Short mmCIF file of C-alpha atoms and ligand atoms in Angstrom, two decimals:
data_model
loop_
_atom_site.label_atom_id
_atom_site.label_comp_id
_atom_site.label_asym_id
_atom_site.label_seq_id
_atom_site.Cartn_x
_atom_site.Cartn_y
_atom_site.Cartn_z
CA MET Q 203 -283.07 49.09 114.23
CA SER Q 204 -282.40 51.67 111.16
CA GLU Q 205 -284.70 51.44 108.33
CA ARG Q 206 -281.89 51.12 105.86
CA GLU Q 207 -278.45 49.71 105.94
CA PRO Q 208 -275.66 52.42 105.76
CA GLU Q 209 -272.84 51.84 103.50
CA SER Q 210 -269.63 50.46 105.24
CA LEU Q 211 -267.97 53.68 105.83
CA LYS Q 212 -271.01 55.20 107.66
CA GLN Q 213 -271.33 52.03 109.63
CA THR Q 214 -267.86 52.46 110.76
CA LEU Q 215 -268.52 55.99 111.88
CA PHE Q 216 -271.62 54.72 113.87
CA ASP Q 217 -269.73 52.00 115.43
CA THR Q 218 -267.05 54.35 116.59
CA ILE Q 219 -269.71 56.68 118.27
CA GLU Q 220 -271.33 53.70 119.86
CA ALA Q 221 -267.87 52.34 121.05
CA GLU Q 222 -267.46 55.65 122.67
CA ARG Q 223 -270.95 55.85 124.11
CA GLY Q 224 -270.07 55.24 127.66
CA ARG Q 225 -267.54 58.19 127.81
CA LEU Q 226 -269.64 60.71 125.71
CA LYS Q 227 -272.52 59.96 128.02
CA LEU Q 228 -270.23 60.70 131.00
CA ILE Q 229 -269.03 64.19 129.50
CA ALA Q 230 -272.73 65.05 128.90
CA ARG Q 231 -273.57 64.30 132.25
CA ASP Q 232 -270.67 66.07 133.81
CA ILE Q 233 -271.71 69.32 132.08
CA TRP Q 234 -275.07 68.86 132.95
CA GLU Q 235 -274.31 68.32 136.61
CA ASN Q 236 -272.13 71.37 136.56
CA PRO Q 237 -274.15 73.95 134.61
CA GLU Q 238 -272.23 77.12 133.80
CA VAL Q 239 -273.83 80.27 132.40
CA ALA Q 240 -272.79 82.29 129.36
CA LEU Q 241 -269.09 83.33 129.39
CA GLN Q 242 -268.51 81.66 132.46
CA GLU Q 243 -268.63 78.13 130.91
CA SER Q 244 -264.80 77.36 131.51
CA GLU Q 245 -265.06 73.90 132.90
CA SER Q 246 -267.60 72.89 130.40
CA SER Q 247 -265.59 74.31 127.47
CA GLU Q 248 -262.37 72.75 129.06
CA ARG Q 249 -264.18 69.30 129.28
CA LEU Q 250 -264.73 69.56 125.52
CA GLN Q 251 -261.37 70.74 124.70
CA SER Q 252 -259.68 68.20 126.58
CA ALA Q 253 -261.52 65.26 125.09
CA LEU Q 254 -260.43 66.76 121.61
CA ARG Q 255 -256.94 67.50 122.66
CA GLU Q 256 -256.63 63.54 123.56
CA GLU Q 257 -257.66 62.58 120.24
CA GLY Q 258 -255.06 64.62 118.88
CA PHE Q 259 -256.90 67.67 117.62
CA GLU Q 260 -255.07 70.94 117.67
CA VAL Q 261 -257.09 73.13 119.90
CA THR Q 262 -257.05 76.99 120.00
CA ALA Q 263 -258.91 78.64 122.82
CA GLY Q 264 -260.01 82.34 123.43
CA VAL Q 265 -260.99 82.73 119.94
CA GLY Q 266 -262.58 86.16 119.02
CA GLY Q 267 -261.63 87.56 122.42
CA ILE Q 268 -263.92 85.12 124.39
CA GLU Q 269 -262.13 83.00 126.71
CA THR Q 270 -264.32 79.93 126.40
CA ALA Q 271 -264.58 79.95 122.60
CA PHE Q 272 -262.32 77.50 120.95
CA VAL Q 273 -261.54 75.89 117.52
CA ALA Q 274 -260.29 72.43 117.37
CA ARG Q 275 -258.81 71.06 114.08
CA TYR Q 276 -257.62 67.75 112.81
CA GLY Q 277 -256.25 66.61 109.48
CA GLU Q 278 -254.43 67.96 106.51
CA GLY Q 279 -255.63 70.22 103.73
CA THR Q 280 -259.04 70.32 101.95
CA PRO Q 281 -261.75 69.75 101.99
CA VAL Q 282 -262.44 71.23 105.31
CA VAL Q 283 -265.72 70.48 107.27
CA GLY Q 284 -267.09 71.47 110.42
CA THR Q 285 -269.38 71.16 113.24
CA MET Q 286 -270.41 73.29 116.15
CA GLY Q 287 -271.04 72.70 119.85
CA GLU Q 288 -272.77 74.75 122.66
CA PHE Q 289 -272.34 74.15 126.38
CA ASP Q 290 -273.68 77.24 128.16
CA ALA Q 291 -276.56 76.77 130.67
CA LEU Q 292 -279.45 78.98 131.83
CA PRO Q 293 -279.62 81.02 135.09
CA GLY Q 294 -282.31 79.89 137.59
CA MET Q 295 -283.14 76.57 135.73
CA SER Q 296 -281.87 74.03 138.19
CA GLN Q 297 -283.86 70.90 138.03
CA GLN Q 298 -283.27 67.28 138.95
CA ALA Q 299 -283.70 64.29 136.44
CA LYS Q 300 -287.19 63.54 137.76
CA ALA Q 301 -290.61 64.01 136.51
CA GLU Q 302 -291.73 66.63 138.96
CA ARG Q 303 -290.52 70.15 139.43
CA GLU Q 304 -287.61 70.03 142.15
CA PRO Q 305 -284.58 71.98 141.53
CA VAL Q 306 -281.03 70.47 142.67
CA GLU Q 307 -280.51 73.96 144.02
CA VAL Q 308 -282.88 76.84 144.24
CA ASN Q 309 -282.16 79.56 141.70
CA ALA Q 310 -278.99 77.82 140.46
CA PRO Q 311 -278.42 77.35 136.75
CA GLY Q 312 -279.54 74.42 134.75
CA HIS Q 313 -279.22 73.02 131.07
CA GLY Q 314 -282.77 74.10 130.14
CA CYS Q 315 -281.61 74.14 126.39
CA GLY Q 316 -280.02 70.86 126.23
CA HIS Q 317 -276.54 72.63 125.49
CA ASN Q 318 -274.57 69.80 127.55
CA LEU Q 319 -276.04 67.26 124.80
CA PHE Q 320 -275.55 69.80 121.88
CA GLY Q 321 -271.80 70.04 122.71
CA VAL Q 322 -271.09 66.37 123.23
CA GLY Q 323 -273.19 65.20 120.23
CA SER Q 324 -271.08 67.20 117.89
CA LEU Q 325 -267.99 66.22 119.63
CA ALA Q 326 -268.93 62.62 119.04
CA ALA Q 327 -269.17 63.43 115.25
CA ALA Q 328 -265.98 65.10 115.09
CA ILE Q 329 -264.11 61.98 116.84
CA ALA Q 330 -265.69 59.73 114.41
CA ILE Q 331 -264.72 61.59 111.53
CA LYS Q 332 -261.13 62.08 112.85
CA ARG Q 333 -260.81 58.33 113.31
CA SER Q 334 -261.94 57.83 109.81
CA ILE Q 335 -259.18 60.04 108.64
CA ASP Q 336 -256.74 58.27 110.67
CA ARG Q 337 -257.90 54.94 108.96
CA GLY Q 338 -257.31 56.44 105.47
CA ASP Q 339 -261.06 56.07 104.85
CA LEU Q 340 -261.63 59.98 104.55
CA SER Q 341 -259.32 62.58 103.64
CA GLY Q 342 -259.36 66.42 104.45
CA SER Q 343 -259.74 68.15 107.76
CA ILE Q 344 -262.44 68.25 110.55
CA VAL Q 345 -262.92 71.25 112.77
CA PHE Q 346 -265.08 71.41 115.97
CA PHE Q 347 -266.09 74.99 116.77
CA GLY Q 348 -266.70 75.33 120.62
CA THR Q 349 -269.36 78.12 120.65
CA PRO Q 350 -270.09 79.81 123.97
CA ALA Q 351 -272.71 82.15 125.30
CA GLU Q 352 -275.55 81.37 123.05
CA GLU Q 353 -277.99 82.10 125.74
CA ALA Q 354 -276.58 85.55 126.36
CA GLY Q 355 -276.49 87.47 123.25
CA GLY Q 356 -274.26 84.97 121.38
CA GLY Q 357 -270.52 84.30 120.88
CA LYS Q 358 -270.45 82.99 117.16
CA MET Q 359 -270.64 86.38 115.66
CA TYR Q 360 -267.26 87.33 117.50
CA MET Q 361 -265.58 84.07 116.16
CA VAL Q 362 -266.97 84.85 112.67
CA ARG Q 363 -265.47 88.33 112.86
CA ASN Q 364 -262.26 86.72 113.89
CA GLY Q 365 -262.08 84.50 110.63
CA ALA Q 366 -262.66 81.28 112.53
CA PHE Q 367 -264.97 79.91 109.45
CA ASP Q 368 -263.05 81.61 106.62
CA ASP Q 369 -261.50 78.30 105.30
CA VAL Q 370 -264.30 75.95 105.97
CA ASP Q 371 -266.34 74.31 103.13
CA ALA Q 372 -269.50 73.44 105.01
CA VAL Q 373 -270.66 73.16 108.68
CA ILE Q 374 -273.23 70.67 110.00
CA SER Q 375 -274.93 71.60 113.45
CA TRP Q 376 -278.07 70.70 115.49
CA HIS Q 377 -279.94 71.53 118.57
CA PRO Q 378 -281.79 69.50 120.94
CA GLY Q 379 -285.59 69.35 120.57
CA TRP Q 380 -288.61 66.92 120.43
CA TYR Q 381 -288.55 65.77 117.11
CA ASN Q 382 -286.02 64.79 114.31
CA ALA Q 383 -285.98 66.97 111.39
CA PRO Q 384 -283.60 69.22 109.33
CA GLY Q 385 -284.21 72.98 109.25
CA LYS Q 386 -284.88 74.79 106.04
CA GLY Q 387 -286.20 77.97 107.55
CA SER Q 388 -284.83 81.35 108.47
CA CYS Q 389 -285.27 83.52 111.53
CA LEU Q 390 -284.97 87.15 112.44
CA ALA Q 391 -281.79 89.45 112.24
CA VAL Q 392 -281.36 91.59 115.17
CA ASP Q 393 -279.81 94.74 116.54
CA ALA Q 394 -279.25 95.59 120.28
CA PHE Q 395 -279.12 99.22 121.68
CA ASP Q 396 -278.61 100.80 124.93
CA PHE Q 397 -279.90 104.51 125.14
CA THR Q 398 -278.70 106.45 128.25
CA PHE Q 399 -280.00 109.80 128.80
CA GLN Q 400 -278.67 112.59 131.20
CA GLY Q 401 -280.84 115.25 132.80
CA GLU Q 402 -280.68 117.36 135.89
CA THR Q 403 -281.96 116.18 139.37
CA SER Q 404 -284.00 118.49 141.48
CA HIS Q 405 -286.61 118.39 144.26
CA ALA Q 406 -289.56 116.86 142.32
CA ALA Q 407 -292.03 119.00 144.34
CA ALA Q 408 -290.01 121.90 145.59
CA SER Q 409 -288.08 122.82 142.58
CA PRO Q 410 -289.07 120.72 139.52
CA GLU Q 411 -288.38 123.73 137.21
CA SER Q 412 -284.60 123.21 137.85
CA GLY Q 413 -284.73 119.51 136.98
CA ARG Q 414 -284.72 117.79 133.57
CA SER Q 415 -286.01 114.35 133.65
CA ALA Q 416 -283.95 111.47 132.03
CA LEU Q 417 -286.96 109.25 132.74
CA ASP Q 418 -289.29 111.52 130.48
CA ALA Q 419 -286.74 111.05 127.53
CA VAL Q 420 -287.02 107.26 127.94
CA GLN Q 421 -290.80 107.55 127.98
CA LEU Q 422 -290.94 109.88 124.99
CA LEU Q 423 -288.48 107.49 123.24
CA ASN Q 424 -290.86 104.45 124.02
CA THR Q 425 -293.88 106.40 123.14
CA GLY Q 426 -292.28 107.29 119.95
CA VAL Q 427 -291.43 103.77 119.09
CA GLU Q 428 -295.06 102.63 119.95
CA PHE Q 429 -296.18 105.10 117.09
CA MET Q 430 -293.58 104.10 114.75
CA ARG Q 431 -294.68 100.34 115.14
CA GLU Q 432 -297.64 100.73 112.85
CA HIS Q 433 -295.51 101.83 109.86
CA ILE Q 434 -293.00 99.02 109.75
CA SER Q 435 -293.54 95.23 108.60
CA ASP Q 436 -295.58 93.03 110.57
CA ALA Q 437 -292.72 90.58 110.65
CA ALA Q 438 -290.63 92.98 112.50
CA ARG Q 439 -290.18 92.97 116.34
CA ILE Q 440 -289.06 95.60 118.71
CA HIS Q 441 -288.88 95.14 122.64
CA TYR Q 442 -287.37 97.06 125.35
CA VAL Q 443 -286.62 97.22 128.94
CA ILE Q 444 -285.94 99.86 131.23
CA HIS Q 445 -282.72 99.15 133.27
CA ASN Q 446 -282.75 102.62 135.12
CA GLY Q 447 -285.72 104.75 135.69
CA GLY Q 448 -284.24 106.91 138.49
CA SER Q 449 -284.13 106.36 142.29
CA ALA Q 450 -286.82 107.97 144.15
CA ALA Q 451 -290.20 109.39 143.27
CA ASN Q 452 -289.41 112.84 144.77
CA VAL Q 453 -286.36 113.23 142.75
CA VAL Q 454 -286.28 114.28 139.03
CA PRO Q 455 -284.32 111.31 137.54
CA GLY Q 456 -281.17 112.80 136.52
CA GLU Q 457 -280.17 109.46 134.55
CA ALA Q 458 -282.18 106.85 132.91
CA SER Q 459 -281.66 104.21 130.42
CA VAL Q 460 -283.49 101.65 128.26
CA GLU Q 461 -282.13 98.61 126.36
CA TYR Q 462 -283.79 97.97 122.87
CA LEU Q 463 -283.93 94.92 120.57
CA VAL Q 464 -284.80 95.56 116.82
CA ARG Q 465 -285.59 92.59 114.94
CA ALA Q 466 -286.65 91.77 111.26
CA PRO Q 467 -286.28 89.03 108.65
CA GLU Q 468 -283.88 90.93 106.60
CA ARG Q 469 -280.57 92.65 107.70
CA VAL Q 470 -281.32 95.83 105.71
CA GLU Q 471 -284.81 96.14 107.37
CA VAL Q 472 -283.21 95.70 110.90
CA GLU Q 473 -280.80 98.53 109.82
CA ARG Q 474 -283.54 100.80 108.51
CA ILE Q 475 -285.70 100.53 111.78
CA SER Q 476 -282.74 100.74 113.94
CA GLU Q 477 -281.74 104.15 112.49
CA TRP Q 478 -285.46 105.37 112.91
CA VAL Q 479 -285.44 104.15 116.76
CA CYS Q 480 -282.10 106.09 117.03
CA ASP Q 481 -283.71 109.42 115.54
CA ILE Q 482 -286.66 109.04 117.90
CA ALA Q 483 -284.20 108.84 120.87
CA ALA Q 484 -282.44 111.75 119.52
CA ALA Q 485 -285.59 113.67 119.24
CA ALA Q 486 -286.66 112.40 122.83
CA ALA Q 487 -283.44 114.00 124.13
CA GLN Q 488 -284.40 117.38 122.47
CA MET Q 489 -287.83 117.20 123.72
CA SER Q 490 -286.86 116.71 127.31
CA ARG Q 491 -283.51 118.96 127.19
CA THR Q 492 -281.42 115.92 128.19
CA ASP Q 493 -278.23 114.46 126.63
CA LEU Q 494 -278.51 111.17 124.96
CA THR Q 495 -275.66 108.60 124.74
CA ALA Q 496 -276.75 105.92 122.07
CA THR Q 497 -274.71 102.77 121.88
CA LYS Q 498 -275.30 99.84 119.68
CA THR Q 499 -274.15 96.88 121.80
CA SER Q 500 -274.63 93.89 119.39
CA GLY Q 501 -276.12 92.47 116.13
CA MET Q 502 -276.82 89.37 114.28
CA TYR Q 503 -277.88 88.09 111.04
CA GLY Q 504 -280.78 85.69 110.44
CA VAL Q 505 -280.17 82.27 109.21
CA LEU Q 506 -279.48 81.75 105.51
CA PRO Q 507 -281.12 78.26 104.91
CA ASN Q 508 -279.27 75.54 102.80
CA HIS Q 509 -281.75 73.04 101.44
CA THR Q 510 -278.68 71.08 99.80
CA LEU Q 511 -277.26 70.37 103.30
CA ALA Q 512 -280.76 70.10 104.89
CA ASP Q 513 -281.57 67.12 102.26
CA ALA Q 514 -278.35 65.37 102.91
CA ILE Q 515 -278.97 65.63 106.68
CA ARG Q 516 -282.60 64.32 106.05
CA LYS Q 517 -281.10 61.27 104.02
CA ASN Q 518 -278.75 60.45 106.78
CA MET Q 519 -281.37 60.46 109.46
CA GLU Q 520 -282.67 57.41 107.84
CA TYR Q 521 -279.42 55.48 108.60
CA ALA Q 522 -279.02 56.71 111.99
CA ASP Q 523 -280.95 54.54 114.61
CA PHE Q 524 -282.79 55.60 117.70
CA PRO Q 525 -282.21 53.05 120.26
CA LEU Q 526 -284.74 54.04 122.95
CA ASP Q 527 -285.16 51.39 125.66
CA ASP Q 528 -288.28 50.66 127.89
CA GLU Q 529 -286.82 52.34 130.98
CA ARG Q 530 -286.13 55.70 129.25
CA GLU Q 531 -289.44 55.37 127.18
CA LYS Q 532 -291.26 55.11 130.67
CA PHE Q 533 -289.57 58.16 132.11
CA ALA Q 534 -290.42 60.12 128.85
CA ALA Q 535 -293.91 59.23 129.27
CA GLU Q 536 -294.07 60.37 132.89
CA LEU Q 537 -292.31 63.80 131.85
CA ARG Q 538 -294.75 64.23 128.85
CA GLU Q 539 -297.51 63.69 131.24
CA THR Q 540 -296.56 66.72 133.22
CA LEU Q 541 -296.70 69.00 129.93
CA GLY Q 542 -300.43 68.63 129.85
CA ASP Q 543 -301.86 69.81 126.62
CA VAL Q 544 -299.18 70.04 123.87
CA GLU Q 545 -301.37 70.76 120.82
CA ASP Q 546 -299.89 74.15 120.46
CA SER Q 547 -296.36 72.63 120.02
CA LEU Q 548 -297.77 69.93 117.71
CA GLN Q 549 -298.78 72.70 115.29
CA TYR Q 550 -295.26 73.31 114.20
CA ILE Q 551 -294.76 69.95 112.54
CA PRO Q 552 -296.67 68.97 109.35
CA GLU Q 553 -300.38 67.99 110.00
CA SER Q 554 -299.68 64.62 108.50
CA GLU Q 555 -297.22 63.86 111.42
CA ARG Q 556 -299.35 65.26 114.17
CA GLU Q 557 -301.21 61.96 114.89
CA ALA Q 558 -298.12 59.69 115.23
CA ALA Q 559 -296.36 62.39 117.58
CA ARG Q 560 -299.60 62.51 119.67
CA GLU Q 561 -299.50 58.71 120.43
CA VAL Q 562 -295.77 58.55 121.69
CA ALA Q 563 -293.78 59.90 124.44
CA MET Q 564 -290.70 60.42 122.26
CA PHE Q 565 -291.15 61.17 118.62
CA THR Q 566 -288.28 59.11 117.21
CA ARG Q 567 -289.18 58.89 113.58
CA PRO Q 568 -287.47 61.39 111.32
CA ILE Q 569 -289.86 63.92 109.52
CA ASN Q 570 -289.04 66.38 106.65
CA ALA Q 571 -288.15 69.94 107.49
CA PRO Q 572 -291.27 71.51 109.14
CA ASP Q 573 -290.10 75.12 108.40
CA GLU Q 574 -289.48 75.38 104.64
CA GLY Q 575 -290.26 78.93 103.43
CA GLN Q 576 -290.77 80.23 107.08
CA THR Q 577 -289.10 82.82 109.03
CA GLY Q 578 -289.22 81.97 112.71
CA SER Q 579 -289.67 84.90 115.36
CA TYR Q 580 -286.36 84.11 117.03
CA SER Q 581 -282.70 85.03 116.42
CA THR Q 582 -279.68 82.97 116.74
CA ASP Q 583 -275.98 83.51 116.47
CA SER Q 584 -275.90 80.79 114.04
CA GLY Q 585 -277.09 83.19 111.65
CA ASP Q 586 -273.78 84.95 111.25
CA VAL Q 587 -272.12 81.44 110.62
CA SER Q 588 -274.74 80.66 107.97
CA TRP Q 589 -273.70 83.87 105.96
CA ASN Q 590 -270.12 82.83 106.08
CA VAL Q 591 -270.29 79.17 105.21
CA PRO Q 592 -272.93 76.78 104.07
CA LEU Q 593 -274.67 75.71 107.11
CA GLY Q 594 -276.93 72.57 107.55
CA ARG Q 595 -279.03 72.49 110.62
CA PHE Q 596 -281.38 69.86 112.18
CA ARG Q 597 -283.13 69.20 115.51
CA ALA Q 598 -282.97 65.81 117.23
CA ALA Q 599 -285.38 64.54 119.82
CA THR Q 600 -283.84 64.73 123.16
CA TRP Q 601 -287.05 65.60 124.94
CA PRO Q 602 -290.57 64.21 125.15
CA VAL Q 603 -293.09 65.39 122.49
CA GLY Q 604 -294.06 69.04 122.82
CA THR Q 605 -291.52 69.94 125.50
CA PRO Q 606 -290.76 73.59 125.30
CA ALA Q 607 -286.87 74.60 125.43
CA HIS Q 608 -286.05 76.50 128.67
CA SER Q 609 -288.68 74.28 130.67
CA TRP Q 610 -287.73 72.44 133.65
CA GLN Q 611 -288.87 69.35 131.69
CA ALA Q 612 -286.15 70.01 129.19
CA VAL Q 613 -283.49 70.13 131.88
CA ALA Q 614 -284.83 66.73 133.33
CA ALA Q 615 -284.67 65.04 130.29
CA GLY Q 616 -280.96 66.26 129.62
CA ARG Q 617 -279.08 64.17 132.23
CA ASP Q 618 -279.84 60.81 130.64
CA LEU Q 619 -283.00 60.42 128.34
CA GLY Q 620 -281.60 62.94 125.82
CA THR Q 621 -278.32 60.92 125.43
CA VAL Q 622 -280.17 58.72 123.00
CA GLY Q 623 -281.16 61.80 120.69
CA MET Q 624 -277.58 63.11 121.34
CA GLU Q 625 -276.33 59.76 119.84
CA PHE Q 626 -278.63 59.81 116.95
CA ALA Q 627 -277.52 63.36 116.31
CA ALA Q 628 -273.89 62.54 116.47
CA LYS Q 629 -274.60 59.82 113.79
CA THR Q 630 -276.19 62.16 111.43
CA ILE Q 631 -273.66 64.82 111.67
CA ALA Q 632 -270.85 62.30 110.94
CA ALA Q 633 -272.52 60.62 108.15
CA THR Q 634 -273.40 63.93 106.50
CA LEU Q 635 -269.83 65.44 107.10
CA ALA Q 636 -268.44 62.21 105.60
CA ASP Q 637 -270.74 62.94 102.35
CA LEU Q 638 -269.31 66.29 102.22
CA LEU Q 639 -265.90 65.10 102.54
CA GLU Q 640 -266.27 62.43 99.96
CA ASP Q 641 -268.61 64.19 97.30
CA PRO Q 642 -267.21 67.09 95.76
CA GLU Q 643 -270.60 67.70 93.83
CA LEU Q 644 -272.40 67.88 97.26
CA ARG Q 645 -269.89 70.41 98.36
CA GLN Q 646 -270.41 72.47 95.17
CA GLN Q 647 -274.07 72.21 95.16
CA ALA Q 648 -274.11 73.53 98.75
CA ARG Q 649 -271.75 76.26 97.94
CA ALA Q 650 -273.66 77.32 94.68
CA GLU Q 651 -276.85 77.58 96.79
CA PHE Q 652 -275.25 79.52 99.49
CA GLU Q 653 -273.68 82.15 96.87
CA GLU Q 654 -277.28 82.37 95.14
CA ARG Q 655 -279.10 83.06 98.36
CA SER Q 656 -276.46 85.41 99.50
CA ALA Q 657 -275.91 87.27 96.18
CA ASP Q 658 -278.08 90.38 96.77
CA HIS Q 659 -276.36 91.18 100.17
CA GLU Q 660 -272.72 91.38 101.09
CA TYR Q 661 -272.17 90.24 104.73
CA GLU Q 662 -270.52 92.67 107.23
CA SER Q 663 -270.08 92.12 110.73
CA PRO Q 664 -273.29 93.49 112.49
CA LEU Q 665 -271.06 93.91 115.55
CA PRO Q 666 -270.19 97.38 116.50
CA GLU Q 667 -266.61 98.70 116.89
CA GLY Q 668 -265.61 97.74 120.30
CA ALA Q 669 -268.44 95.19 121.09
CA ASP Q 670 -267.77 93.34 124.30
CA PRO Q 671 -269.77 90.31 125.20
CA TYR Q 672 -268.67 90.46 128.87
CA LYS Q 673 -270.30 93.98 129.25
CA LEU Q 674 -273.77 92.53 127.89
CA VAL Q 675 -273.77 89.79 130.34
CA ASN Q 676 -272.61 91.66 133.37
CA ARG Q 677 -274.68 94.93 133.01
ZN1 ZN Y 1320 -280.26 76.54 122.62
#
């Protein structure tokens, strides 16, 4: 039972979500059973689109040049509020819904990040808001953003560049996890590069003097970057992988390529470091007498937090109940058992909450934002959304305490256990979107905070000219 009685509008939203529970769970399960990886998630995308079309939403697919990206809109005029749903799976993560490691199909994809729940939780909220608009309880417009390819470089930046978020007052979004809390933190901005060097092949023993090694250039670049690392901020992250280092040891490599990711808390810092890395690449080509093709392939912003929206989300979490039954709790306990020691994960939540979390399989009680003032060492394509519209984010408990994302336990929980947290998320989103539609002061406050936090930097799409998400996935 919820700790507080929600006002009647919110109760109506919750009733709608509960009335649709069976259908929503079925969609989440269908997507779980047919896991599709980034940019190939056509059936998952269609599953969500058709549910929205049935409700009367106007659906535009293929947004920003991505076939599986879509925008679904309902209502008339302002205010305009939105929510986002992801639905892509992870390669190789296939796992049955049981408490031991056993794939449905070896090496097949699986929903290791709970995106089957993510998409449907947000869908449920959008439908509830739509029905309240129909009843005349709310006025304005609701937009559902179907955001693909989160696991493979991101799709939201392309939708942002396409103007999809331009007329939206605020967006509320969530992500599966093992606790219920709003997010007040940020994360790292990122740039991605491909450096390809062209040299001359020759017999490495008989005539090395006629060769020019492209692999030497890659190694000089990597070595140069290792020396640079001391002179950039501790919070920055640079990592690389060699995609092509030549073909045989007795052939001087005529072509070699390396992929780089450059991350830092601030966009300007990423750009500064990226420029330095590109200079080192050019110098490596000079040193090795090879030719360089440097290509920026992608980029993202870090998340701009919005405490106004986080607080509104936190308040609504108290209204949304978390109806975990004995059977699911038992399965959660079995799954949790397989995780072993989860103390490292527990460090993420405030110390005052750890004892309570230690004692349960599912940590259902909402907690305050655990990440205020922190910059997480990850990047997300939600960053670009947050620089274009006030974005409220939270996590909902779909997995047992301490479950890491991208683990087989996360996949196992996503088929059924996680649908309880999904419903909690749907109610939290719906209630917060209703607040935003009803309360001009809340909208204004969220906007004012957004303006203040983004005042020092004008957003410019970090995507390079001609960026192609399909190329990144299929390389
Ligand atoms: Zn995810």
